[in-house]
Amino acid sequence: RHTESDQEYAEVVRRLREGQAAAFAEMDKLRVEICKVKIPFILSHLDIVLSGLPKVVFFAWHTIMLAAVQKAFGDGVVLLTGSTPQGRRQEVVDSFQSDPAIRLFAGNIKAAGVGITLTASSHVVFGELDWIPSKLTQAEDRCHRIGQRDNVTIQHLVLSESLDAYMAKRMVEKQSIIREAIDGEV
């Protein structure tokens, strides 16, 4: 039987959830704005990295950043996002792995971060982060696969004093807690 206090509790929970949803919506808007600010710096960084390496893997969260990378690097880049048809995904990966003219793989963290092999590169650049450390680790591991002969360098490009920097700090803290739990040091 529901009492008045049960109904009050349910109402408080409903309002908290609405507030949380509004806060996340505002964070999403802020992340898009940060993404837009970072694009020219990301493009410049990728250009510099590609001047010294044969191939590079790039991950981002927002499609606007991936589209900017695709536009800037033209025929030298392949793109894998959630809208890439399933039948075309392996073709994209194979192009990057075997075609010397394709020097840059650009992928969405969620869509390209699992189930593919990108060992043609030993350099990964993250233009954006995810809130979940394991998604970043999974994406990194696309280059840490059987067949990789080199050490893999991972770079996370972060806009200082922003939500981006806050996310990076949280990632480091979460990874530390995970590592301690796995190692049994807690």
N, CA, C and O atoms as a DFTB+ gen file, in Angstrom:
744 C
 N C O
     1  1       0.852      -1.186       0.000
     2  2       0.000       0.000       0.000
     3  2       0.888       1.236       0.000
     4  3       1.821       1.338       0.796
     5  1       0.595       2.171      -0.893
     6  2       1.377       3.402      -1.014
     7  2       0.914       4.441      -0.013
     8  3      -0.277       4.725       0.112
     9  1       1.854       4.984       0.678
    10  2       1.558       6.060       1.623
    11  2       1.886       7.387       0.976
    12  3       2.469       7.430      -0.107
    13  1       1.514       8.470       1.635
    14  2       1.816       9.806       1.131
    15  2       3.328      10.017       1.044
    16  3       3.810      10.670       0.118
    17  1       4.081       9.466       2.007
    18  2       5.534       9.637       1.968
    19  2       6.147       8.872       0.791
    20  3       7.155       9.311       0.238
    21  1       5.556       7.734       0.397
    22  2       6.027       7.011      -0.786
    23  2       5.832       7.858      -2.037
    24  3       6.699       7.894      -2.910
    25  1       4.703       8.531      -2.119
    26  2       4.417       9.392      -3.265
    27  2       5.346      10.604      -3.278
    28  3       5.809      11.020      -4.340
    29  1       5.619      11.168      -2.108
    30  2       6.546      12.297      -2.022
    31  2       7.943      11.876      -2.463
    32  3       8.619      12.595      -3.199
    33  1       8.361      10.710      -2.008
    34  2       9.670      10.174      -2.379
    35  2       9.752       9.989      -3.897
    36  3      10.738      10.380      -4.523
    37  1       8.715       9.395      -4.480
    38  2       8.691       9.170      -5.925
    39  2       8.763      10.498      -6.675
    40  3       9.422      10.586      -7.712
    41  1       8.096      11.527      -6.167
    42  2       8.128      12.842      -6.808
    43  2       9.529      13.449      -6.731
    44  3       9.999      14.034      -7.707
    45  1      10.195      13.321      -5.596
    46  2      11.557      13.842      -5.447
    47  2      12.498      13.127      -6.412
    48  3      13.322      13.774      -7.059
    49  1      12.390      11.820      -6.518
    50  2      13.223      11.044      -7.438
    51  2      12.974      11.482      -8.879
    52  3      13.920      11.626      -9.654
    53  1      11.709      11.694      -9.245
    54  2      11.374      12.136     -10.602
    55  2      12.010      13.486     -10.901
    56  3      12.554      13.682     -11.987
    57  1      11.951      14.421      -9.955
    58  2      12.532      15.759     -10.172
    59  2      14.050      15.690     -10.272
    60  3      14.656      16.398     -11.076
    61  1      14.665      14.835      -9.452
    62  2      16.124      14.674      -9.533
    63  2      16.535      14.122     -10.895
    64  3      17.519      14.571     -11.483
    65  1      15.787      13.162     -11.383
    66  2      16.095      12.589     -12.695
    67  2      15.941      13.624     -13.799
    68  3      16.750      13.676     -14.725
    69  1      14.903      14.447     -13.700
    70  2      14.726      15.516     -14.686
    71  2      15.896      16.494     -14.625
    72  3      16.398      16.933     -15.660
    73  1      16.323      16.832     -13.421
    74  2      17.459      17.747     -13.255
    75  2      18.735      17.160     -13.815
    76  3      19.533      17.859     -14.441
    77  1      18.925      15.861     -13.583
    78  2      20.113      15.180     -14.096
    79  2      20.086      15.165     -15.626
    80  3      21.111      15.398     -16.267
    81  1      18.932      14.897     -16.204
    82  2      18.820      14.881     -17.664
    83  2      19.121      16.267     -18.229
    84  3      19.795      16.384     -19.252
    85  1      18.633      17.307     -17.580
    86  2      18.905      18.674     -18.045
    87  2      20.399      18.991     -17.948
    88  3      20.962      19.621     -18.842
    89  1      21.034      18.554     -16.864
    90  2      22.472      18.794     -16.697
    91  2      23.276      18.084     -17.788
    92  3      24.215      18.658     -18.339
    93  1      22.913      16.851     -18.096
    94  2      23.618      16.124     -19.153
    95  2      23.385      16.773     -20.513
    96  3      24.295      16.806     -21.342
    97  1      22.189      17.288     -20.754
    98  2      21.915      17.977     -22.016
    99  2      22.796      19.218     -22.141
   100  3      23.307      19.509     -23.223
   101  1      22.974      19.941     -21.056
   102  2      23.844      21.124     -21.072
   103  2      25.301      20.719     -21.294
   104  3      26.022      21.389     -22.033
   105  1      25.742      19.624     -20.660
   106  2      27.107      19.139     -20.873
   107  2      27.317      18.729     -22.322
   108  3      28.377      18.980     -22.895
   109  1      26.304      18.096     -22.916
   110  2      26.419      17.707     -24.330
   111  2      26.600      18.929     -25.213
   112  3      27.419      18.915     -26.132
   113  1      25.842      19.991     -24.943
   114  2      25.980      21.231     -25.726
   115  2      27.386      21.805     -25.557
   116  3      28.002      22.248     -26.527
   117  1      27.883      21.794     -24.338
   118  2      29.216      22.313     -24.060
   119  2      30.282      21.481     -24.764
   120  3      31.252      22.030     -25.286
   121  1      30.112      20.173     -24.781
   122  2      31.079      19.304     -25.460
   123  2      31.119      19.578     -26.964
   124  3      32.186      19.520     -27.574
   125  1      29.974      19.873     -27.558
   126  2      29.939      20.212     -28.978
   127  2      30.695      21.517     -29.215
   128  3      31.451      21.631     -30.180
   129  1      30.497      22.489     -28.349
   130  2      31.199      23.774     -28.504
   131  2      32.710      23.591     -28.339
   132  3      33.488      24.182     -29.088
   133  1      33.124      22.793     -27.380
   134  2      34.552      22.502     -27.193
   135  2      35.106      21.804     -28.434
   136  3      36.210      22.108     -28.885
   137  1      34.341      20.878     -28.975
   138  2      34.733      20.164     -30.188
   139  2      35.006      21.153     -31.317
   140  3      36.027      21.055     -31.998
   141  1      34.103      22.096     -31.514
   142  2      34.262      23.086     -32.590
   143  2      35.526      23.920     -32.387
   144  3      36.238      24.215     -33.347
   145  1      35.806      24.301     -31.138
   146  2      37.002      25.096     -30.841
   147  2      38.267      24.285     -31.129
   148  3      39.261      24.832     -31.607
   149  1      38.230      22.999     -30.842
   150  2      39.415      22.151     -30.980
   151  2      39.752      21.779     -32.422
   152  3      40.902      21.445     -32.710
   153  1      38.797      21.828     -33.322
   154  2      39.004      21.319     -34.687
   155  2      40.259      21.876     -35.356
   156  3      41.054      21.080     -35.856
   157  1      40.491      23.192     -35.397
   158  2      41.706      23.657     -36.085
   159  2      42.994      23.141     -35.442
   160  3      43.970      22.866     -36.139
   161  1      42.997      23.011     -34.125
   162  2      44.176      22.503     -33.423
   163  2      44.383      21.021     -33.708
   164  3      45.514      20.566     -33.873
   165  1      43.295      20.277     -33.765
   166  2      43.360      18.845     -34.084
   167  2      43.924      18.664     -35.497
   168  3      44.818      17.845     -35.713
   169  1      43.404      19.420     -36.443
   170  2      43.862      19.296     -37.832
   171  2      45.347      19.615     -37.943
   172  3      46.085      18.918     -38.640
   173  1      45.780      20.652     -37.266
   174  2      47.199      21.023     -37.274
   175  2      48.048      19.919     -36.654
   176  3      49.099      19.565     -37.189
   177  1      47.596      19.378     -35.529
   178  2      48.347      18.309     -34.857
   179  2      48.449      17.076     -35.752
   180  3      49.525      16.494     -35.888
   181  1      47.341      16.681     -36.358
   182  2      47.377      15.509     -37.237
   183  2      48.311      15.735     -38.419
   184  3      49.018      14.819     -38.837
   185  1      48.316      16.933     -38.951
   186  2      49.221      17.258     -40.054
   187  2      50.678      17.087     -39.627
   188  3      51.489      16.528     -40.365
   189  1      50.998      17.571     -38.437
   190  2      52.367      17.450     -37.907
   191  2      52.731      15.982     -37.688
   192  3      53.813      15.545     -38.079
   193  1      51.835      15.228     -37.068
   194  2      52.108      13.810     -36.787
   195  2      52.290      13.039     -38.089
   196  3      53.192      12.209     -38.204
   197  1      51.436      13.315     -39.064
   198  2      51.537      12.610     -40.344
   199  2      52.789      12.980     -41.129
   200  3      53.207      12.232     -42.013
   201  1      53.389      14.119     -40.819
   202  2      54.625      14.485     -41.524
   203  2      55.788      13.582     -41.118
   204  3      56.793      13.506     -41.825
   205  1      55.653      12.897     -39.981
   206  2      56.734      12.035     -39.523
   207  2      56.398      10.556     -39.453
   208  3      57.255       9.739     -39.115
   209  1      55.163      10.206     -39.767
   210  2      54.734       8.809     -39.669
   211  2      53.989       8.370     -40.928
   212  3      53.346       9.185     -41.590
   213  1      54.076       7.090     -41.253
   214  2      53.375       6.631     -42.453
   215  2      51.857       6.563     -42.280
   216  3      51.112       6.827     -43.223
   217  1      51.395       6.204     -41.064
   218  2      49.956       6.039     -40.830
   219  2      49.621       6.413     -39.393
   220  3      50.424       6.226     -38.480
   221  1      48.398       6.954     -39.212
   222  2      47.929       7.378     -37.895
   223  2      46.459       6.997     -37.753
   224  3      45.691       7.056     -38.714
   225  1      46.086       6.608     -36.548
   226  2      44.684       6.334     -36.209
   227  2      44.183       7.494     -35.360
   228  3      44.850       7.918     -34.416
   229  1      43.004       8.003     -35.704
   230  2      42.397       9.126     -34.983
   231  2      40.998       8.740     -34.525
   232  3      40.202       8.214     -35.304
   233  1      40.703       9.005     -33.248
   234  2      39.372       8.758     -32.702
   235  2      38.773      10.048     -32.165
   236  3      39.477      10.885     -31.601
   237  1      37.470      10.198     -32.346
   238  2      36.729      11.326     -31.800
   239  2      35.323      10.858     -31.460
   240  3      34.914       9.756     -31.826
   241  1      34.605      11.695     -30.768
   242  2      33.229      11.376     -30.374
   243  2      32.225      11.968     -31.350
   244  3      31.301      11.282     -31.788
   245  1      32.406      13.248     -31.694
   246  2      31.421      13.955     -32.513
   247  2      31.696      13.821     -34.014
   248  3      32.842      13.880     -34.458
   249  1      30.630      13.641     -34.774
   250  2      30.773      13.499     -36.225
   251  2      31.247      14.794     -36.881
   252  3      31.849      14.747     -37.953
   253  1      30.992      15.949     -36.262
   254  2      31.474      17.189     -36.878
   255  2      33.003      17.229     -36.895
   256  3      33.604      17.752     -37.834
   257  1      33.625      16.680     -35.862
   258  2      35.086      16.640     -35.848
   259  2      35.593      15.643     -36.893
   260  3      36.543      15.930     -37.621
   261  1      34.966      14.492     -36.961
   262  2      35.382      13.486     -37.934
   263  2      35.180      13.992     -39.367
   264  3      36.005      13.732     -40.243
   265  1      34.094      14.707     -39.597
   266  2      33.839      15.269     -40.928
   267  2      34.903      16.313     -41.284
   268  3      35.338      16.388     -42.433
   269  1      35.320      17.111     -40.310
   270  2      36.364      18.117     -40.552
   271  2      37.686      17.437     -40.902
   272  3      38.415      17.901     -41.779
   273  1      37.992      16.341     -40.218
   274  2      39.219      15.585     -40.503
   275  2      39.135      14.989     -41.909
   276  3      40.104      15.040     -42.667
   277  1      37.996      14.433     -42.249
   278  2      37.826      13.852     -43.582
   279  2      37.981      14.921     -44.663
   280  3      38.639      14.688     -45.677
   281  1      37.384      16.074     -44.453
   282  2      37.485      17.161     -45.430
   283  2      38.931      17.642     -45.572
   284  3      39.400      17.882     -46.685
   285  1      39.634      17.783     -44.452
   286  2      41.003      18.301     -44.477
   287  2      41.989      17.342     -45.130
   288  3      42.921      17.780     -45.805
   289  1      41.796      16.032     -44.938
   290  2      42.780      15.065     -45.427
   291  2      42.324      14.319     -46.682
   292  3      43.064      13.496     -47.221
   293  1      41.132      14.601     -47.135
   294  2      40.633      14.119     -48.425
   295  2      40.815      12.644     -48.698
   296  3      40.390      11.795     -47.915
   297  1      41.454      12.347     -49.820
   298  2      41.603      10.957     -50.264
   299  2      42.577      10.146     -49.408
   300  3      42.649       8.924     -49.541
   301  1      43.325      10.820     -48.531
   302  2      44.289      10.116     -47.691
   303  2      43.715       9.598     -46.388
   304  3      44.452       9.080     -45.550
   305  1      42.400       9.731     -46.203
   306  2      41.758       9.312     -44.957
   307  2      40.587       8.385     -45.265
   308  3      39.898       8.538     -46.274
   309  1      40.381       7.424     -44.376
   310  2      39.151       6.623     -44.395
   311  2      38.403       6.915     -43.111
   312  3      39.007       7.208     -42.079
   313  1      37.087       6.833     -43.180
   314  2      36.223       7.212     -42.067
   315  2      35.303       6.066     -41.696
   316  3      34.684       5.446     -42.561
   317  1      35.218       5.787     -40.382
   318  2      34.297       4.767     -39.890
   319  2      33.500       5.364     -38.734
   320  3      34.049       5.686     -37.680
   321  1      32.183       5.506     -38.956
   322  2      31.275       6.029     -37.935
   323  2      30.095       5.076     -37.787
   324  3      30.028       4.040     -38.449
   325  1      29.182       5.440     -36.920
   326  2      27.979       4.629     -36.740
   327  2      27.132       4.547     -37.995
   328  3      26.361       3.602     -38.155
   329  1      27.260       5.520     -38.890
   330  2      26.465       5.490     -40.118
   331  2      27.164       4.753     -41.267
   332  3      26.597       4.622     -42.352
   333  1      28.391       4.272     -41.036
   334  2      29.060       3.457     -42.048
   335  2      28.331       2.117     -42.130
   336  3      28.213       1.427     -41.118
   337  1      27.837       1.731     -43.318
   338  2      27.111       0.458     -43.429
   339  2      27.972      -0.727     -42.973
   340  3      29.181      -0.751     -43.203
   341  1      27.348      -1.683     -42.339
   342  2      28.066      -2.864     -41.831
   343  2      28.881      -3.534     -42.929
   344  3      30.013      -3.955     -42.691
   345  1      28.324      -3.635     -44.114
   346  2      29.014      -4.295     -45.219
   347  2      30.239      -3.541     -45.714
   348  3      31.085      -4.120     -46.396
   349  1      30.348      -2.271     -45.385
   350  2      31.466      -1.441     -45.855
   351  2      32.573      -1.310     -44.805
   352  3      33.685      -0.904     -45.142
   353  1      32.301      -1.639     -43.567
   354  2      33.260      -1.406     -42.476
   355  2      34.578      -2.156     -42.671
   356  3      35.646      -1.572     -42.489
   357  1      34.522      -3.404     -43.029
   358  2      35.758      -4.158     -43.228
   359  2      36.529      -3.617     -44.422
   360  3      37.760      -3.623     -44.422
   361  1      35.827      -3.159     -45.422
   362  2      36.465      -2.552     -46.595
   363  2      37.256      -1.290     -46.186
   364  3      38.359      -1.055     -46.680
   365  1      36.681      -0.491     -45.286
   366  2      37.349       0.711     -44.774
   367  2      38.624       0.313     -44.034
   368  3      39.688       0.892     -44.256
   369  1      38.506      -0.675     -43.159
   370  2      39.663      -1.150     -42.388
   371  2      40.728      -1.710     -43.325
   372  3      41.908      -1.396     -43.174
   373  1      40.329      -2.530     -44.284
   374  2      41.288      -3.124     -45.222
   375  2      42.019      -2.047     -46.025
   376  3      43.214      -2.178     -46.290
   377  1      41.316      -0.993     -46.409
   378  2      41.955       0.113     -47.137
   379  2      43.060       0.724     -46.299
   380  3      44.168       0.953     -46.784
   381  1      42.752       0.987     -45.037
   382  2      43.756       1.585     -44.150
   383  2      44.929       0.634     -43.946
   384  3      46.084       1.058     -43.973
   385  1      44.646      -0.624     -43.746
   386  2      45.682      -1.607     -43.449
   387  2      46.627      -1.848     -44.631
   388  3      47.819      -2.081     -44.430
   389  1      46.104      -1.793     -45.859
   390  2      46.933      -2.238     -46.981
   391  2      47.271      -1.168     -48.025
   392  3      48.216      -1.355     -48.792
   393  1      46.545      -0.073     -48.078
   394  2      46.783       0.940     -49.110
   395  2      47.725       2.020     -48.581
   396  3      47.358       2.753     -47.663
   397  1      48.934       2.134     -49.141
   398  2      49.888       3.147     -48.657
   399  2      49.398       4.580     -48.852
   400  3      49.875       5.489     -48.172
   401  1      48.459       4.797     -49.765
   402  2      47.927       6.144     -49.988
   403  2      46.959       6.571     -48.879
   404  3      46.716       7.762     -48.682
   405  1      46.411       5.592     -48.162
   406  2      45.510       5.885     -47.036
   407  2      46.372       5.953     -45.789
   408  3      46.799       4.925     -45.264
   409  1      46.627       7.168     -45.317
   410  2      47.551       7.375     -44.195
   411  2      46.840       7.646     -42.876
   412  3      47.466       7.600     -41.817
   413  1      45.535       7.928     -42.925
   414  2      44.813       8.309     -41.720
   415  2      43.503       7.551     -41.625
   416  3      42.702       7.544     -42.559
   417  1      43.300       6.914     -40.487
   418  2      42.026       6.277     -40.170
   419  2      41.342       7.188     -39.160
   420  3      41.917       7.490     -38.114
   421  1      40.126       7.628     -39.455
   422  2      39.345       8.456     -38.526
   423  2      38.095       7.692     -38.153
   424  3      37.307       7.307     -39.017
   425  1      37.917       7.472     -36.846
   426  2      36.776       6.687     -36.409
   427  2      36.100       7.240     -35.183
   428  3      36.725       7.881     -34.338
   429  1      34.818       6.984     -35.101
   430  2      34.043       7.310     -33.914
   431  2      34.422       6.326     -32.818
   432  3      34.518       5.126     -33.071
   433  1      34.637       6.818     -31.609
   434  2      35.063       5.970     -30.496
   435  2      34.124       4.790     -30.313
   436  3      34.573       3.667     -30.086
   437  1      32.838       5.034     -30.408
   438  2      31.855       3.973     -30.172
   439  2      31.809       2.979     -31.336
   440  3      31.818       1.768     -31.117
   441  1      31.759       3.483     -32.564
   442  2      31.595       2.608     -33.724
   443  2      32.880       1.907     -34.137
   444  3      32.841       0.756     -34.574
   445  1      34.019       2.584     -34.006
   446  2      35.289       2.027     -34.489
   447  2      36.181       1.545     -33.358
   448  3      37.291       1.073     -33.606
   449  1      35.721       1.653     -32.138
   450  2      36.561       1.322     -30.994
   451  2      36.602      -0.137     -30.610
   452  3      37.310      -0.504     -29.672
   453  1      35.863      -0.982     -31.308
   454  2      35.866      -2.412     -30.991
   455  2      35.811      -3.237     -32.274
   456  3      35.293      -2.792     -33.298
   457  1      36.358      -4.448     -32.193
   458  2      36.161      -5.442     -33.237
   459  2      36.909      -5.247     -34.535
   460  3      36.633      -5.956     -35.503
   461  1      37.857      -4.303     -34.598
   462  2      38.626      -4.128     -35.827
   463  2      40.110      -4.113     -35.504
   464  3      40.507      -3.894     -34.360
   465  1      40.914      -4.346     -36.509
   466  2      42.367      -4.361     -36.353
   467  2      42.971      -3.242     -37.184
   468  3      42.716      -3.129     -38.383
   469  1      43.784      -2.410     -36.520
   470  2      44.417      -1.272     -37.188
   471  2      45.925      -1.271     -36.932
   472  3      46.504      -0.237     -36.601
   473  1      46.547      -2.422     -37.088
   474  2      47.971      -2.563     -36.778
   475  2      48.895      -1.925     -37.807
   476  3      50.112      -1.947     -37.626
   477  1      48.354      -1.360     -38.878
   478  2      49.196      -0.652     -39.845
   479  2      49.757       0.624     -39.226
   480  3      50.686       1.224     -39.766
   481  1      49.193       1.037     -38.097
   482  2      49.661       2.231     -37.394
   483  2      50.108       1.866     -35.986
   484  3      49.584       0.943     -35.363
   485  1      51.078       2.608     -35.512
   486  2      51.502       2.462     -34.117
   487  2      51.342       3.802     -33.390
   488  3      52.002       4.059     -32.384
   489  1      50.456       4.645     -33.919
   490  2      50.224       5.961     -33.323
   491  2      48.719       6.249     -33.319
   492  3      48.078       6.263     -34.370
   493  1      48.164       6.479     -32.121
   494  2      46.738       6.763     -31.957
   495  2      46.583       8.146     -31.344
   496  3      47.245       8.482     -30.362
   497  1      45.696       8.945     -31.939
   498  2      45.393      10.282     -31.427
   499  2      43.900      10.324     -31.095
   500  3      43.057       9.991     -31.928
   501  1      43.590      10.737     -29.868
   502  2      42.200      10.965     -29.469
   503  2      41.948      12.462     -29.492
   504  3      42.603      13.220     -28.777
   505  1      41.005      12.885     -30.308
   506  2      40.622      14.286     -30.340
   507  2      39.602      14.620     -29.274
   508  3      39.451      15.778     -28.884
   509  1      38.898      13.596     -28.800
   510  2      37.893      13.755     -27.748
   511  2      37.920      12.518     -26.869
   512  3      38.493      11.490     -27.228
   513  1      37.295      12.639     -25.718
   514  2      37.259      11.548     -24.749
   515  2      35.849      10.994     -24.599
   516  3      34.874      11.588     -25.059
   517  1      35.768       9.870     -23.960
   518  2      34.507       9.278     -23.530
   519  2      34.528       9.286     -22.011
   520  3      35.600       9.346     -21.409
   521  1      33.371       9.226     -21.388
   522  2      33.311       9.205     -19.919
   523  2      33.749       7.860     -19.349
   524  3      34.076       7.764     -18.166
   525  1      33.756       6.822     -20.184
   526  2      34.011       5.459     -19.708
   527  2      35.415       5.033     -20.127
   528  3      35.687       4.897     -21.320
   529  1      36.320       4.818     -19.148
   530  2      37.708       4.478     -19.491
   531  2      37.842       3.259     -20.387
   532  3      38.708       3.237     -21.262
   533  1      37.014       2.253     -20.194
   534  2      37.162       1.026     -20.979
   535  2      36.897       1.265     -22.464
   536  3      37.441       0.546     -23.303
   537  1      36.075       2.256     -22.810
   538  2      35.847       2.556     -24.227
   539  2      37.110       3.120     -24.868
   540  3      37.417       2.818     -26.021
   541  1      37.836       3.935     -24.120
   542  2      39.095       4.475     -24.637
   543  2      40.136       3.360     -24.761
   544  3      40.859       3.283     -25.754
   545  1      40.204       2.508     -23.755
   546  2      41.153       1.390     -23.785
   547  2      40.855       0.466     -24.956
   548  3      41.768       0.028     -25.655
   549  1      39.576       0.170     -25.170
   550  2      39.189      -0.677     -26.303
   551  2      39.619      -0.046     -27.628
   552  3      40.132      -0.729     -28.515
   553  1      39.403       1.259     -27.750
   554  2      39.795       1.950     -28.985
   555  2      41.315       1.890     -29.176
   556  3      41.796       1.623     -30.278
   557  1      42.061       2.139     -28.106
   558  2      43.525       2.045     -28.172
   559  2      43.959       0.668     -28.648
   560  3      44.891       0.526     -29.441
   561  1      43.269      -0.328     -28.152
   562  2      43.645      -1.712     -28.441
   563  2      43.456      -2.109     -29.905
   564  3      43.870      -3.202     -30.291
   565  1      42.850      -1.264     -30.728
   566  2      42.726      -1.557     -32.160
   567  2      44.110      -1.644     -32.790
   568  3      44.293      -2.351     -33.781
   569  1      45.084      -0.936     -32.230
   570  2      46.464      -0.993     -32.731
   571  2      47.321      -1.984     -31.948
   572  3      48.358      -2.429     -32.441
   573  1      46.901      -2.329     -30.749
   574  2      47.604      -3.320     -29.907
   575  2      47.034      -4.699     -30.207
   576  3      46.395      -5.303     -29.345
   577  1      47.250      -5.193     -31.388
   578  2      46.686      -6.478     -31.784
   579  2      47.804      -7.397     -32.256
   580  3      48.948      -6.974     -32.422
   581  1      47.452      -8.659     -32.466
   582  2      48.406      -9.599     -33.048
   583  2      48.824      -9.045     -34.403
   584  3      47.980      -8.658     -35.212
   585  1      50.098      -9.011     -34.639
   586  2      50.627      -8.474     -35.882
   587  2      51.290      -7.113     -35.694
   588  3      52.004      -6.648     -36.583
   589  1      51.065      -6.474     -34.556
   590  2      51.709      -5.187     -34.284
   591  2      53.155      -5.441     -33.891
   592  3      53.421      -6.203     -32.962
   593  1      54.080      -4.816     -34.582
   594  2      55.501      -5.031     -34.319
   595  2      56.120      -3.905     -33.501
   596  3      57.210      -4.076     -32.955
   597  1      55.463      -2.779     -33.406
   598  2      56.039      -1.597     -32.754
   599  2      55.310      -1.261     -31.456
   600  3      54.185      -1.701     -31.220
   601  1      55.979      -0.474     -30.628
   602  2      55.291       0.109     -29.475
   603  2      54.241       1.069     -30.009
   604  3      54.443       1.699     -31.047
   605  1      53.127       1.182     -29.310
   606  2      52.046       2.056     -29.754
   607  2      52.034       3.312     -28.887
   608  3      52.007       3.237     -27.659
   609  1      52.054       4.461     -29.547
   610  2      51.980       5.750     -28.872
   611  2      50.534       6.216     -28.874
   612  3      49.868       6.198     -29.909
   613  1      50.050       6.635     -27.701
   614  2      48.678       7.116     -27.556
   615  2      48.726       8.570     -27.128
   616  3      49.420       8.910     -26.170
   617  1      47.996       9.437     -27.826
   618  2      47.904      10.847     -27.462
   619  2      46.441      11.221     -27.241
   620  3      45.568      10.858     -28.029
   621  1      46.189      11.951     -26.158
   622  2      44.867      12.507     -25.873
   623  2      45.001      14.023     -25.920
   624  3      45.706      14.609     -25.098
   625  1      44.333      14.662     -26.871
   626  2      44.419      16.104     -27.021
   627  2      43.276      16.746     -26.228
   628  3      42.100      16.518     -26.512
   629  1      43.644      17.548     -25.234
   630  2      42.681      18.078     -24.268
   631  2      42.785      19.601     -24.227
   632  3      43.884      20.154     -24.210
   633  1      41.644      20.270     -24.212
   634  2      41.586      21.724     -24.087
   635  2      41.678      22.074     -22.601
   636  3      40.793      21.729     -21.818
   637  1      42.756      22.761     -22.224
   638  2      42.981      23.042     -20.802
   639  2      41.884      23.935     -20.223
   640  3      41.273      24.747     -20.917
   641  1      41.667      23.749     -18.940
   642  2      40.699      24.528     -18.161
   643  2      39.301      24.500     -18.777
   644  3      38.629      25.527     -18.864
   645  1      38.879      23.321     -19.198
   646  2      37.553      23.158     -19.809
   647  2      36.932      21.850     -19.297
   648  3      37.549      21.105     -18.536
   649  1      35.706      21.601     -19.733
   650  2      35.062      20.321     -19.427
   651  2      35.931      19.178     -19.945
   652  3      35.980      18.105     -19.343
   653  1      36.605      19.410     -21.049
   654  2      37.529      18.446     -21.635
   655  2      38.603      18.037     -20.608
   656  3      38.871      16.851     -20.415
   657  1      39.203      19.031     -19.961
   658  2      40.242      18.766     -18.958
   659  2      39.645      18.050     -17.747
   660  3      40.274      17.158     -17.177
   661  1      38.448      18.435     -17.360
   662  2      37.760      17.771     -16.239
   663  2      37.543      16.292     -16.575
   664  3      37.775      15.421     -15.738
   665  1      37.096      16.016     -17.813
   666  2      36.880      14.629     -18.226
   667  2      38.185      13.844     -18.189
   668  3      38.212      12.697     -17.741
   669  1      39.266      14.458     -18.659
   670  2      40.562      13.773     -18.658
   671  2      40.981      13.427     -17.236
   672  3      41.467      12.325     -16.977
   673  1      40.795      14.360     -16.324
   674  2      41.150      14.117     -14.917
   675  2      40.314      12.974     -14.345
   676  3      40.846      12.110     -13.648
   677  1      39.020      12.959     -14.628
   678  2      38.146      11.878     -14.151
   679  2      38.583      10.538     -14.740
   680  3      38.557       9.519     -14.050
   681  1      38.985      10.535     -16.020
   682  2      39.443       9.295     -16.653
   683  2      40.650       8.729     -15.917
   684  3      40.703       7.533     -15.628
   685  1      41.614       9.585     -15.617
   686  2      42.818       9.143     -14.913
   687  2      42.435       8.580     -13.546
   688  3      42.945       7.533     -13.146
   689  1      41.551       9.257     -12.833
   690  2      41.116       8.778     -11.515
   691  2      40.405       7.433     -11.633
   692  3      40.675       6.518     -10.854
   693  1      39.498       7.307     -12.601
   694  2      38.766       6.050     -12.783
   695  2      39.723       4.910     -13.144
   696  3      39.606       3.806     -12.614
   697  1      40.666       5.182     -14.048
   698  2      41.624       4.148     -14.443
   699  2      42.487       3.722     -13.263
   700  3      42.832       2.547     -13.141
   701  1      42.837       4.656     -12.400
   702  2      43.628       4.341     -11.220
   703  2      42.851       3.420     -10.278
   704  3      43.400       2.452      -9.751
   705  1      41.589       3.725     -10.075
   706  2      40.736       2.893      -9.211
   707  2      40.587       1.498      -9.802
   708  3      40.665       0.502      -9.084
   709  1      40.373       1.428     -11.102
   710  2      40.228       0.131     -11.780
   711  2      41.509      -0.680     -11.633
   712  3      41.467      -1.866     -11.305
   713  1      42.651      -0.032     -11.878
   714  2      43.948      -0.715     -11.786
   715  2      44.185      -1.241     -10.361
   716  3      44.652      -2.367     -10.184
   717  1      43.865      -0.428      -9.353
   718  2      44.032      -0.851      -7.967
   719  2      43.145      -2.041      -7.642
   720  3      43.567      -2.980      -6.967
   721  1      41.911      -1.992      -8.129
   722  2      40.968      -3.100      -7.869
   723  2      41.452      -4.391      -8.520
   724  3      41.372      -5.462      -7.919
   725  1      41.951      -4.289      -9.746
   726  2      42.427      -5.472     -10.459
   727  2      43.701      -6.019      -9.812
   728  3      43.876      -7.232      -9.696
   729  1      44.574      -5.125      -9.399
   730  2      45.833      -5.545      -8.784
   731  2      45.668      -5.967      -7.321
   732  3      46.604      -6.486      -6.713
   733  1      44.481      -5.745      -6.760
   734  2      44.225      -6.147      -5.384
   735  2      44.865      -5.267      -4.347
   736  3      45.150      -5.718      -3.238
   737  1      45.100      -3.995      -4.695
   738  2      45.752      -3.072      -3.761
   739  2      44.758      -2.245      -2.960
   740  3      45.171      -1.370      -2.200
   741  1      43.481      -2.490      -3.105
   742  2      42.472      -1.690      -2.407
   743  2      42.372      -2.145      -0.959
   744  3      41.577      -1.599      -0.193
